[in-house]
PDB file of C-alpha atoms and ligand atoms in Angstrom:
ATOM      1  CA  MET A1081       0.065  -0.051   0.258  1.00  0.00           C
ATOM      2  CA  ARG A1082       1.276   3.488  -0.919  1.00  0.00           C
ATOM      3  CA  LEU A1083       1.045   5.485   2.163  1.00  0.00           C
ATOM      4  CA  ASP A1084       1.717   9.051   1.031  1.00  0.00           C
ATOM      5  CA  GLY A1085      -1.367  11.494   1.563  1.00  0.00           C
ATOM      6  CA  LYS A1086      -3.463   8.751   3.408  1.00  0.00           C
ATOM      7  CA  VAL A1087      -5.173   8.875   6.539  1.00  0.00           C
ATOM      8  CA  ALA A1088      -4.596   6.731   9.402  1.00  0.00           C
ATOM      9  CA  LEU A1089      -5.886   6.229  12.732  1.00  0.00           C
ATOM     10  CA  VAL A1090      -3.908   5.006  15.533  1.00  0.00           C
ATOM     11  CA  THR A1091      -5.891   3.901  18.828  1.00  0.00           C
ATOM     12  CA  GLY A1092      -3.627   4.377  21.918  1.00  0.00           C
ATOM     13  CA  GLY A1093      -1.427   6.642  19.888  1.00  0.00           C
ATOM     14  CA  SER A1094      -1.092   9.021  22.751  1.00  0.00           C
ATOM     15  CA  ALA A1095       2.019   6.832  24.391  1.00  0.00           C
ATOM     16  CA  GLY A1096       4.254   3.481  23.829  1.00  0.00           C
ATOM     17  CA  ILE A1097       4.006   1.483  20.735  1.00  0.00           C
ATOM     18  CA  GLY A1098       0.976   3.895  19.322  1.00  0.00           C
ATOM     19  CA  ALA A1099       2.912   7.026  19.624  1.00  0.00           C
ATOM     20  CA  ALA A1100       6.025   5.498  17.769  1.00  0.00           C
ATOM     21  CA  VAL A1101       3.767   4.255  15.224  1.00  0.00           C
ATOM     22  CA  VAL A1102       2.330   7.916  14.921  1.00  0.00           C
ATOM     23  CA  ASP A1103       5.766   9.099  13.948  1.00  0.00           C
ATOM     24  CA  GLY A1104       6.545   6.522  11.481  1.00  0.00           C
ATOM     25  CA  LEU A1105       3.084   6.924   9.609  1.00  0.00           C
ATOM     26  CA  ALA A1106       3.467  10.718   9.550  1.00  0.00           C
ATOM     27  CA  ALA A1107       7.084  10.183   8.436  1.00  0.00           C
ATOM     28  CA  ALA A1108       5.527   8.184   5.403  1.00  0.00           C
ATOM     29  CA  GLY A1109       3.490  11.389   4.736  1.00  0.00           C
ATOM     30  CA  VAL A1110       0.313  10.029   6.333  1.00  0.00           C
ATOM     31  CA  ARG A1111      -2.243  12.249   7.715  1.00  0.00           C
ATOM     32  CA  VAL A1112      -2.712  11.077  11.189  1.00  0.00           C
ATOM     33  CA  ILE A1113      -5.375  10.932  13.765  1.00  0.00           C
ATOM     34  CA  VAL A1114      -4.302  10.263  17.296  1.00  0.00           C
ATOM     35  CA  HIS A1115      -6.366   8.790  19.704  1.00  0.00           C
ATOM     36  CA  GLY A1116      -5.811   8.337  23.219  1.00  0.00           C
ATOM     37  CA  ARG A1117      -7.711   8.510  26.856  1.00  0.00           C
ATOM     38  CA  ASP A1118      -5.207  11.122  28.117  1.00  0.00           C
ATOM     39  CA  GLU A1119      -5.965  14.891  26.548  1.00  0.00           C
ATOM     40  CA  GLU A1120      -2.671  16.168  27.084  1.00  0.00           C
ATOM     41  CA  ARG A1121      -0.514  13.191  26.008  1.00  0.00           C
ATOM     42  CA  SER A1122      -2.932  12.865  22.961  1.00  0.00           C
ATOM     43  CA  ALA A1123      -2.324  16.538  22.066  1.00  0.00           C
ATOM     44  CA  ALA A1124       1.308  16.724  22.572  1.00  0.00           C
ATOM     45  CA  VAL A1125       1.626  13.643  20.110  1.00  0.00           C
ATOM     46  CA  ALA A1126      -0.553  15.214  17.843  1.00  0.00           C
ATOM     47  CA  GLN A1127       1.136  18.463  17.630  1.00  0.00           C
ATOM     48  CA  ARG A1128       4.549  17.160  16.754  1.00  0.00           C
ATOM     49  CA  VAL A1129       3.196  15.447  13.642  1.00  0.00           C
ATOM     50  CA  GLY A1130       0.627  18.421  12.769  1.00  0.00           C
ATOM     51  CA  GLY A1131      -2.140  15.358  13.411  1.00  0.00           C
ATOM     52  CA  ALA A1132      -5.588  15.282  14.826  1.00  0.00           C
ATOM     53  CA  VAL A1133      -6.865  14.144  18.172  1.00  0.00           C
ATOM     54  CA  VAL A1134      -9.919  12.086  19.054  1.00  0.00           C
ATOM     55  CA  LEU A1135     -10.269  11.060  22.460  1.00  0.00           C
ATOM     56  CA  GLY A1136     -12.311   8.272  24.127  1.00  0.00           C
ATOM     57  CA  ASP A1137     -11.991   5.384  26.942  1.00  0.00           C
ATOM     58  CA  LEU A1138     -12.446   2.136  24.726  1.00  0.00           C
ATOM     59  CA  ALA A1139     -13.057   0.107  27.637  1.00  0.00           C
ATOM     60  CA  VAL A1140     -16.895   1.610  27.722  1.00  0.00           C
ATOM     61  CA  PRO A1141     -19.100  -0.282  25.552  1.00  0.00           C
ATOM     62  CA  GLY A1142     -19.882   1.939  22.642  1.00  0.00           C
ATOM     63  CA  ALA A1143     -16.951   4.304  22.780  1.00  0.00           C
ATOM     64  CA  ALA A1144     -15.249   2.434  19.650  1.00  0.00           C
ATOM     65  CA  ALA A1145     -18.217   3.451  17.012  1.00  0.00           C
ATOM     66  CA  ASP A1146     -17.772   6.989  18.726  1.00  0.00           C
ATOM     67  CA  VAL A1147     -14.205   6.785  17.840  1.00  0.00           C
ATOM     68  CA  ALA A1148     -14.668   5.651  14.362  1.00  0.00           C
ATOM     69  CA  ASP A1149     -17.155   8.411  13.813  1.00  0.00           C
ATOM     70  CA  ALA A1150     -14.970  11.194  14.804  1.00  0.00           C
ATOM     71  CA  ALA A1151     -12.210  10.106  13.369  1.00  0.00           C
ATOM     72  CA  ILE A1152     -14.239   9.671   9.846  1.00  0.00           C
ATOM     73  CA  ALA A1153     -15.417  13.360  10.597  1.00  0.00           C
ATOM     74  CA  VAL A1154     -11.501  14.723  10.717  1.00  0.00           C
ATOM     75  CA  HIS A1155     -10.594  14.120   6.816  1.00  0.00           C
ATOM     76  CA  GLY A1156     -13.892  12.568   5.716  1.00  0.00           C
ATOM     77  CA  GLN A1157     -12.401   8.698   5.595  1.00  0.00           C
ATOM     78  CA  VAL A1158      -9.957   6.478   7.336  1.00  0.00           C
ATOM     79  CA  ASP A1159      -7.689   4.907   4.898  1.00  0.00           C
ATOM     80  CA  VAL A1160      -5.662   2.659   7.457  1.00  0.00           C
ATOM     81  CA  LEU A1161      -6.670   1.911  10.872  1.00  0.00           C
ATOM     82  CA  VAL A1162      -3.974   0.730  13.791  1.00  0.00           C
ATOM     83  CA  ALA A1163      -6.318  -0.810  16.413  1.00  0.00           C
ATOM     84  CA  ASN A1164      -3.338  -0.526  19.125  1.00  0.00           C
ATOM     85  CA  ALA A1165      -4.784   0.896  22.195  1.00  0.00           C
ATOM     86  CA  GLY A1166      -4.661  -1.745  25.041  1.00  0.00           C
ATOM     87  CA  ALA A1167      -3.848  -2.640  28.563  1.00  0.00           C
ATOM     88  CA  GLY A1168      -3.007  -5.539  30.497  1.00  0.00           C
ATOM     89  CA  TRP A1169      -3.923  -6.754  34.051  1.00  0.00           C
ATOM     90  CA  SER A1170      -1.610  -9.053  36.040  1.00  0.00           C
ATOM     91  CA  GLY A1171      -2.740 -11.384  39.132  1.00  0.00           C
ATOM     92  CA  PRO A1172      -4.742 -14.447  39.429  1.00  0.00           C
ATOM     93  CA  PHE A1173      -7.829 -15.167  37.295  1.00  0.00           C
ATOM     94  CA  THR A1174      -9.710 -15.221  40.660  1.00  0.00           C
ATOM     95  CA  GLY A1175      -8.466 -12.162  41.587  1.00  0.00           C
ATOM     96  CA  LEU A1176     -10.339 -10.189  38.783  1.00  0.00           C
ATOM     97  CA  GLY A1177     -13.447  -8.433  39.451  1.00  0.00           C
ATOM     98  CA  GLY A1178     -16.494  -8.530  37.072  1.00  0.00           C
ATOM     99  CA  ASP A1179     -16.480  -5.304  35.888  1.00  0.00           C
ATOM    100  CA  GLU A1180     -12.461  -5.045  35.529  1.00  0.00           C
ATOM    101  CA  LEU A1181     -12.929  -8.296  33.260  1.00  0.00           C
ATOM    102  CA  ASP A1182     -15.581  -6.654  31.422  1.00  0.00           C
ATOM    103  CA  ARG A1183     -13.149  -3.523  30.806  1.00  0.00           C
ATOM    104  CA  LEU A1184     -10.658  -5.669  29.923  1.00  0.00           C
ATOM    105  CA  VAL A1185     -12.334  -7.496  27.017  1.00  0.00           C
ATOM    106  CA  THR A1186     -14.177  -4.795  25.761  1.00  0.00           C
ATOM    107  CA  LEU A1187     -10.719  -2.656  25.515  1.00  0.00           C
ATOM    108  CA  ASP A1188      -8.652  -5.416  24.149  1.00  0.00           C
ATOM    109  CA  LEU A1189     -10.770  -7.268  22.430  1.00  0.00           C
ATOM    110  CA  LEU A1190     -14.153  -5.750  21.350  1.00  0.00           C
ATOM    111  CA  ALA A1191     -13.192  -2.393  20.647  1.00  0.00           C
ATOM    112  CA  PRO A1192     -10.706  -3.381  17.852  1.00  0.00           C
ATOM    113  CA  LEU A1193     -13.680  -5.589  16.412  1.00  0.00           C
ATOM    114  CA  HIS A1194     -16.209  -2.580  16.514  1.00  0.00           C
ATOM    115  CA  LEU A1195     -13.586  -0.186  14.933  1.00  0.00           C
ATOM    116  CA  VAL A1196     -13.171  -2.671  12.173  1.00  0.00           C
ATOM    117  CA  ARG A1197     -17.012  -3.113  12.018  1.00  0.00           C
ATOM    118  CA  CYS A1198     -17.086   0.937  11.230  1.00  0.00           C
ATOM    119  CA  LEU A1199     -14.281   1.443   9.438  1.00  0.00           C
ATOM    120  CA  LEU A1200     -13.801  -1.750   7.111  1.00  0.00           C
ATOM    121  CA  PRO A1201     -16.816  -0.969   4.684  1.00  0.00           C
ATOM    122  CA  PRO A1202     -15.804   2.350   2.862  1.00  0.00           C
ATOM    123  CA  MET A1203     -12.176   0.913   2.539  1.00  0.00           C
ATOM    124  CA  ILE A1204     -13.643  -2.009   0.618  1.00  0.00           C
ATOM    125  CA  GLU A1205     -15.745   0.303  -1.263  1.00  0.00           C
ATOM    126  CA  ARG A1206     -12.723   2.040  -2.077  1.00  0.00           C
ATOM    127  CA  ARG A1207     -10.720  -1.138  -2.825  1.00  0.00           C
ATOM    128  CA  ASN A1208      -7.659   0.310  -0.859  1.00  0.00           C
ATOM    129  CA  GLY A1209      -6.939   0.127   3.184  1.00  0.00           C
ATOM    130  CA  HIS A1210      -5.486  -1.722   5.786  1.00  0.00           C
ATOM    131  CA  VAL A1211      -6.342  -2.809   9.301  1.00  0.00           C
ATOM    132  CA  ALA A1212      -3.492  -3.403  11.546  1.00  0.00           C
ATOM    133  CA  LEU A1213      -4.180  -5.244  14.881  1.00  0.00           C
ATOM    134  CA  VAL A1214      -1.503  -5.155  17.927  1.00  0.00           C
ATOM    135  CA  GLY A1215      -1.785  -8.655  19.335  1.00  0.00           C
ATOM    136  CA  SER A1216       0.721 -10.134  21.944  1.00  0.00           C
ATOM    137  CA  VAL A1217       3.054 -13.002  22.264  1.00  0.00           C
ATOM    138  CA  ALA A1218       0.791 -13.618  25.161  1.00  0.00           C
ATOM    139  CA  GLY A1219      -1.765 -14.717  22.565  1.00  0.00           C
ATOM    140  CA  ARG A1220       0.293 -17.087  21.155  1.00  0.00           C
ATOM    141  CA  THR A1221       2.017 -18.632  24.300  1.00  0.00           C
ATOM    142  CA  ALA A1222      -0.191 -18.118  27.290  1.00  0.00           C
ATOM    143  CA  VAL A1223       0.835 -16.468  30.399  1.00  0.00           C
ATOM    144  CA  ALA A1224       0.079 -17.193  34.060  1.00  0.00           C
ATOM    145  CA  GLY A1225      -1.141 -14.177  35.875  1.00  0.00           C
ATOM    146  CA  GLU A1226      -2.747 -12.878  32.714  1.00  0.00           C
ATOM    147  CA  ALA A1227      -5.249 -15.242  31.463  1.00  0.00           C
ATOM    148  CA  VAL A1228      -7.839 -12.734  30.431  1.00  0.00           C
ATOM    149  CA  TYR A1229      -5.364 -10.663  28.684  1.00  0.00           C
ATOM    150  CA  ALA A1230      -3.637 -13.490  26.840  1.00  0.00           C
ATOM    151  CA  ALA A1231      -7.339 -14.917  25.707  1.00  0.00           C
ATOM    152  CA  THR A1232      -8.150 -11.212  24.179  1.00  0.00           C
ATOM    153  CA  LYS A1233      -4.922 -11.325  22.274  1.00  0.00           C
ATOM    154  CA  ALA A1234      -5.525 -14.772  20.995  1.00  0.00           C
ATOM    155  CA  ALA A1235      -8.943 -13.925  19.548  1.00  0.00           C
ATOM    156  CA  LEU A1236      -7.349 -11.050  17.842  1.00  0.00           C
ATOM    157  CA  ASP A1237      -4.893 -13.172  16.515  1.00  0.00           C
ATOM    158  CA  ILE A1238      -7.605 -15.807  14.656  1.00  0.00           C
ATOM    159  CA  PHE A1239      -9.617 -12.660  13.913  1.00  0.00           C
ATOM    160  CA  ALA A1240      -6.946 -11.173  11.711  1.00  0.00           C
ATOM    161  CA  GLU A1241      -6.455 -14.546  10.052  1.00  0.00           C
ATOM    162  CA  SER A1242      -9.905 -15.088   9.213  1.00  0.00           C
ATOM    163  CA  LEU A1243     -10.508 -11.518   8.328  1.00  0.00           C
ATOM    164  CA  ARG A1244      -7.471 -11.701   5.856  1.00  0.00           C
ATOM    165  CA  LEU A1245      -9.029 -14.624   4.153  1.00  0.00           C
ATOM    166  CA  GLU A1246     -12.520 -13.141   3.801  1.00  0.00           C
ATOM    167  CA  LEU A1247     -10.819  -9.715   2.225  1.00  0.00           C
ATOM    168  CA  ARG A1248      -8.463 -11.715  -0.197  1.00  0.00           C
ATOM    169  CA  ASP A1249      -8.844  -9.579  -3.688  1.00  0.00           C
ATOM    170  CA  THR A1250     -10.582  -6.807  -2.199  1.00  0.00           C
ATOM    171  CA  GLY A1251      -7.474  -4.332  -2.245  1.00  0.00           C
ATOM    172  CA  VAL A1252      -7.724  -4.272   1.803  1.00  0.00           C
ATOM    173  CA  GLY A1253      -5.103  -5.745   3.791  1.00  0.00           C
ATOM    174  CA  VAL A1254      -4.534  -7.088   7.294  1.00  0.00           C
ATOM    175  CA  SER A1255      -1.936  -7.466   9.447  1.00  0.00           C
ATOM    176  CA  LEU A1256      -1.050  -9.014  13.208  1.00  0.00           C
ATOM    177  CA  THR A1257       1.680  -7.248  14.741  1.00  0.00           C
ATOM    178  CA  VAL A1258       3.028  -9.837  17.576  1.00  0.00           C
ATOM    179  CA  PRO A1259       5.252  -7.887  20.067  1.00  0.00           C
ATOM    180  CA  GLY A1260       7.272  -9.637  22.745  1.00  0.00           C
ATOM    181  CA  VAL A1261       8.296  -7.273  25.710  1.00  0.00           C
ATOM    182  CA  VAL A1262       8.467  -3.509  24.739  1.00  0.00           C
ATOM    183  CA  ASP A1263      10.010  -0.818  26.288  1.00  0.00           C
ATOM    184  CA  THR A1264       6.690   1.212  27.038  1.00  0.00           C
ATOM    185  CA  GLY A1265       4.624   1.890  30.103  1.00  0.00           C
ATOM    186  CA  PHE A1266       2.469  -1.165  29.645  1.00  0.00           C
ATOM    187  CA  PHE A1267       3.869  -3.084  32.452  1.00  0.00           C
ATOM    188  CA  THR A1268       3.354  -0.573  35.413  1.00  0.00           C
ATOM    189  CA  ALA A1269      -0.060   0.133  33.967  1.00  0.00           C
ATOM    190  CA  ARG A1270      -0.812  -3.453  34.256  1.00  0.00           C
ATOM    191  CA  GLY A1271      -0.159  -3.504  37.695  1.00  0.00           C
ATOM    192  CA  ARG A1272       3.376  -5.149  38.064  1.00  0.00           C
ATOM    193  CA  PRO A1273       6.835  -4.045  36.463  1.00  0.00           C
ATOM    194  CA  TYR A1274       8.691  -6.080  33.955  1.00  0.00           C
ATOM    195  CA  ASP A1275      11.366  -7.195  36.359  1.00  0.00           C
ATOM    196  CA  ARG A1276      13.104 -10.191  34.075  1.00  0.00           C
ATOM    197  CA  LYS A1277      16.522  -9.509  32.610  1.00  0.00           C
ATOM    198  CA  ARG A1278      15.452 -11.719  29.594  1.00  0.00           C
ATOM    199  CA  PRO A1279      13.896 -11.346  26.903  1.00  0.00           C
ATOM    200  CA  ARG A1280      15.294  -7.528  26.765  1.00  0.00           C
ATOM    201  CA  PRO A1281      12.409  -5.061  26.405  1.00  0.00           C
ATOM    202  CA  VAL A1282      12.803  -3.783  22.564  1.00  0.00           C
ATOM    203  CA  PRO A1283      12.132   0.256  21.959  1.00  0.00           C
ATOM    204  CA  ALA A1284       8.913   0.961  20.869  1.00  0.00           C
ATOM    205  CA  ALA A1285      10.439   2.507  17.627  1.00  0.00           C
ATOM    206  CA  VAL A1286      11.649  -0.735  16.561  1.00  0.00           C
ATOM    207  CA  VAL A1287       7.836  -2.286  16.747  1.00  0.00           C
ATOM    208  CA  ALA A1288       6.690   0.665  15.094  1.00  0.00           C
ATOM    209  CA  ARG A1289       8.985   0.477  12.138  1.00  0.00           C
ATOM    210  CA  ALA A1290       7.869  -3.206  11.587  1.00  0.00           C
ATOM    211  CA  LEU A1291       4.238  -2.731  11.819  1.00  0.00           C
ATOM    212  CA  VAL A1292       4.425   0.469   9.315  1.00  0.00           C
ATOM    213  CA  ASP A1293       6.795  -1.898   6.809  1.00  0.00           C
ATOM    214  CA  GLY A1294       3.919  -4.475   7.469  1.00  0.00           C
ATOM    215  CA  ILE A1295       1.287  -2.058   6.257  1.00  0.00           C
ATOM    216  CA  THR A1296       3.561  -0.869   2.929  1.00  0.00           C
ATOM    217  CA  ASN A1297       4.187  -4.565   1.931  1.00  0.00           C
ATOM    218  CA  ASP A1298       1.005  -6.015   3.227  1.00  0.00           C
ATOM    219  CA  ARG A1299       2.400  -8.369   5.531  1.00  0.00           C
ATOM    220  CA  ALA A1300       0.210 -10.922   7.384  1.00  0.00           C
ATOM    221  CA  GLU A1301       2.071 -11.136  10.630  1.00  0.00           C
ATOM    222  CA  ILE A1302       4.881  -9.186  12.098  1.00  0.00           C
ATOM    223  CA  TRP A1303       6.664 -10.488  14.883  1.00  0.00           C
ATOM    224  CA  VAL A1304       8.909  -8.244  17.140  1.00  0.00           C
ATOM    225  CA  PRO A1305      11.502  -9.771  17.766  1.00  0.00           C
ATOM    226  CA  GLY A1306      11.307 -12.363  15.023  1.00  0.00           C
ATOM    227  CA  TRP A1307      12.902 -15.191  16.921  1.00  0.00           C
ATOM    228  CA  LEU A1308       9.904 -15.103  19.134  1.00  0.00           C
ATOM    229  CA  ARG A1309       7.944 -17.609  16.297  1.00  0.00           C
ATOM    230  CA  VAL A1310       9.949 -20.265  18.170  1.00  0.00           C
ATOM    231  CA  ALA A1311       7.761 -20.392  21.116  1.00  0.00           C
ATOM    232  CA  PRO A1312       4.244 -21.195  19.727  1.00  0.00           C
ATOM    233  CA  ALA A1313       6.121 -23.845  17.155  1.00  0.00           C
ATOM    234  CA  VAL A1314       7.241 -25.884  20.014  1.00  0.00           C
ATOM    235  CA  ARG A1315       3.928 -25.330  21.890  1.00  0.00           C
ATOM    236  CA  ALA A1316       2.303 -26.817  18.638  1.00  0.00           C
ATOM    237  CA  LEU A1317       4.806 -29.339  18.077  1.00  0.00           C
ATOM    238  CA  ALA A1318       5.777 -30.703  21.774  1.00  0.00           C
ATOM    239  CA  PRO A1319       3.114 -29.102  24.023  1.00  0.00           C
ATOM    240  CA  GLY A1320       4.208 -31.317  26.953  1.00  0.00           C
ATOM    241  CA  VAL A1321       7.749 -29.852  26.697  1.00  0.00           C
ATOM    242  CA  TYR A1322       6.626 -26.648  25.979  1.00  0.00           C
ATOM    243  CA  ARG A1323       4.542 -26.486  29.424  1.00  0.00           C
ATOM    244  CA  ARG A1324       7.741 -27.697  31.435  1.00  0.00           C
ATOM    245  CA  LEU A1325       9.668 -24.751  30.007  1.00  0.00           C
ATOM    246  CA  SER A1326       7.177 -22.231  30.450  1.00  0.00           C
ATOM    247  CA  ALA A1327       6.432 -23.544  34.197  1.00  0.00           C
ATOM    248  CA  ARG A1328      10.097 -23.406  34.607  1.00  0.00           C
ATOM    249  CA  PHE A1329      10.664 -20.056  33.181  1.00  0.00           C
ATOM    250  CA  GLY A1330       7.625 -18.214  32.178  1.00  0.00           C
ATOM    251  CA  GLU A1331       6.057 -15.309  34.257  1.00  0.00           C
ATOM    252  CA  GLN A1332       4.939 -16.265  38.104  1.00  0.00           C
ATOM    253  CA  VAL A1333       1.584 -14.992  39.490  1.00  0.00           C
ATOM    254  CA  VAL A1334       1.779 -12.502  41.896  1.00  0.00           C
ATOM    255  CA  SER A1335      -1.156 -12.457  44.364  1.00  0.00           C
ATOM    256  CA  ARG A1336      -2.843  -9.051  44.574  1.00  0.00           C
TER     257      ARG A1336
HETATM  258  N1  NAP B1150       4.704  -3.190  26.219  1.00  0.00           N
HETATM  259  C1  NAP B1150       4.655  -4.617  25.592  1.00  0.00           C
HETATM  260  O1  NAP B1150       5.587  -5.313  26.026  1.00  0.00           O
HETATM  261  C2  NAP B1150       3.740  -5.121  24.658  1.00  0.00           C
HETATM  262  C3  NAP B1150       3.789  -6.529  24.259  1.00  0.00           C
HETATM  263  C4  NAP B1150       2.635  -6.959  23.582  1.00  0.00           C
HETATM  264  C5  NAP B1150       1.644  -6.364  22.974  1.00  0.00           C
HETATM  265  N2  NAP B1150       1.520  -5.085  23.665  1.00  0.00           N
HETATM  266  C6  NAP B1150       0.194  -4.361  22.914  1.00  0.00           C
HETATM  267  O2  NAP B1150       0.627  -3.194  22.395  1.00  0.00           O
HETATM  268  C7  NAP B1150      -0.298  -2.232  22.201  1.00  0.00           C
HETATM  269  C8  NAP B1150       0.338  -0.930  23.074  1.00  0.00           C
HETATM  270  O3  NAP B1150       0.730  -1.000  24.152  1.00  0.00           O
HETATM  271  P1  NAP B1150       1.929  -0.187  24.879  1.00  0.00           P
HETATM  272  O4  NAP B1150       3.196  -1.230  25.164  1.00  0.00           O
HETATM  273  O5  NAP B1150       2.281   0.978  23.901  1.00  0.00           O
HETATM  274  O6  NAP B1150       1.253   0.600  26.039  1.00  0.00           O
HETATM  275  P2  NAP B1150       1.092   1.922  26.687  1.00  0.00           P
HETATM  276  O7  NAP B1150       2.520   2.725  26.690  1.00  0.00           O
HETATM  277  O8  NAP B1150       0.840   1.652  28.117  1.00  0.00           O
HETATM  278  O9  NAP B1150       0.297   2.374  25.900  1.00  0.00           O
HETATM  279  C9  NAP B1150      -1.253   2.376  26.053  1.00  0.00           C
HETATM  280  C10 NAP B1150      -1.895   3.039  25.035  1.00  0.00           C
HETATM  281  O10 NAP B1150      -3.282   2.229  24.975  1.00  0.00           O
HETATM  282  C11 NAP B1150      -4.412   3.623  25.385  1.00  0.00           C
HETATM  283  N3  NAP B1150      -5.208   3.076  26.058  1.00  0.00           N
HETATM  284  C12 NAP B1150      -5.108   2.118  27.527  1.00  0.00           C
HETATM  285  N4  NAP B1150      -6.329   1.929  27.881  1.00  0.00           N
HETATM  286  C13 NAP B1150      -7.303   2.595  27.196  1.00  0.00           C
HETATM  287  C14 NAP B1150      -8.529   2.958  27.103  1.00  0.00           C
HETATM  288  N5  NAP B1150      -9.328   2.506  28.376  1.00  0.00           N
HETATM  289  N6  NAP B1150      -8.932   3.628  26.279  1.00  0.00           N
HETATM  290  C15 NAP B1150      -8.617   4.140  25.222  1.00  0.00           C
HETATM  291  N7  NAP B1150      -7.301   4.040  25.074  1.00  0.00           N
HETATM  292  C16 NAP B1150      -6.402   3.269  26.100  1.00  0.00           C
HETATM  293  C17 NAP B1150      -3.124   4.725  26.177  1.00  0.00           C
HETATM  294  O11 NAP B1150      -3.899   6.014  25.813  1.00  0.00           O
HETATM  295  P3  NAP B1150      -3.692   7.018  27.596  1.00  0.00           P
HETATM  296  O12 NAP B1150      -2.445   7.172  27.798  1.00  0.00           O
HETATM  297  O13 NAP B1150      -4.101   8.222  26.804  1.00  0.00           O
HETATM  298  O14 NAP B1150      -4.727   6.556  28.624  1.00  0.00           O
HETATM  299  C18 NAP B1150      -1.987   4.384  25.418  1.00  0.00           C
HETATM  300  O15 NAP B1150      -1.991   5.396  24.625  1.00  0.00           O
HETATM  301  C19 NAP B1150      -1.424  -2.997  23.434  1.00  0.00           C
HETATM  302  O16 NAP B1150      -2.593  -3.112  22.814  1.00  0.00           O
HETATM  303  C20 NAP B1150      -0.554  -4.047  24.184  1.00  0.00           C
HETATM  304  O17 NAP B1150      -1.389  -5.045  24.766  1.00  0.00           O
HETATM  305  C21 NAP B1150       2.389  -4.387  24.214  1.00  0.00           C
END
């Protein structure tokens, strides 16, 4: 896809990976609409690329459709959706309250699906566009203490694969970016800082570069770093070995 002159909505563009994607797209000549929850942070990112801002709490049912409408209102169309906004929650599954569970699933799974539902039809009509979903290695490998987060990302994975099949020959691309550990505020926000030595967190700009390249070259999956692909391969081929390794080296559940 040629990006120059296109319009992109980046959800969660106010920080971390999303903010780096905003910079990457703007450098490629894209008119970027920065979505965030925090007004100041969102405005600061938008200002540095001359972009627009759309605010909304995507953990609230119905907010995704409002964000999509507000984004279309900015330039009349959205050619690229980067559904990146998301948050984790760390702790034993039994410690997650019902309302928190609903918010997590709404933000990490339902909001991306509703954004696609609202923004995809005009892309298909124009026979041009791209839906970039941001998953996680957690959705491929499973993580103790992040069962719901991992489940939402696993669902996004199969949604992306299905949608890509459905949209073949329409001119609209679908990609899933699968980051490992990225150096952002994600871990503090999930309630447990990242305290392992390995794997070392990669900079958000590295993920953003790969994601933007994935849009340009219509890649189905973008793993950052690439060697992470080994983990789900071992899980599929030797599940018993995988579970033993996971129990030994995986993240440990921390009581809240
Ligand atoms: N960091 C990692 O290691 C890692 C690994 C794998 C996947 N990911 C995925 O990458 C994506 C971006 O995460 P990040 O690492 O960049 O985290 P981050 O630095 O914490 O940024 C999260 C972004 O999502 C937005 N957001 C959070 N809750 C929201 C809500 N309720 N409504 C609307 N927007 C909300 C935040 O907006 P405000 O700041 O305005 O609230 C912020 O822009 C997420 O989908 C995450 O699951 C991250």
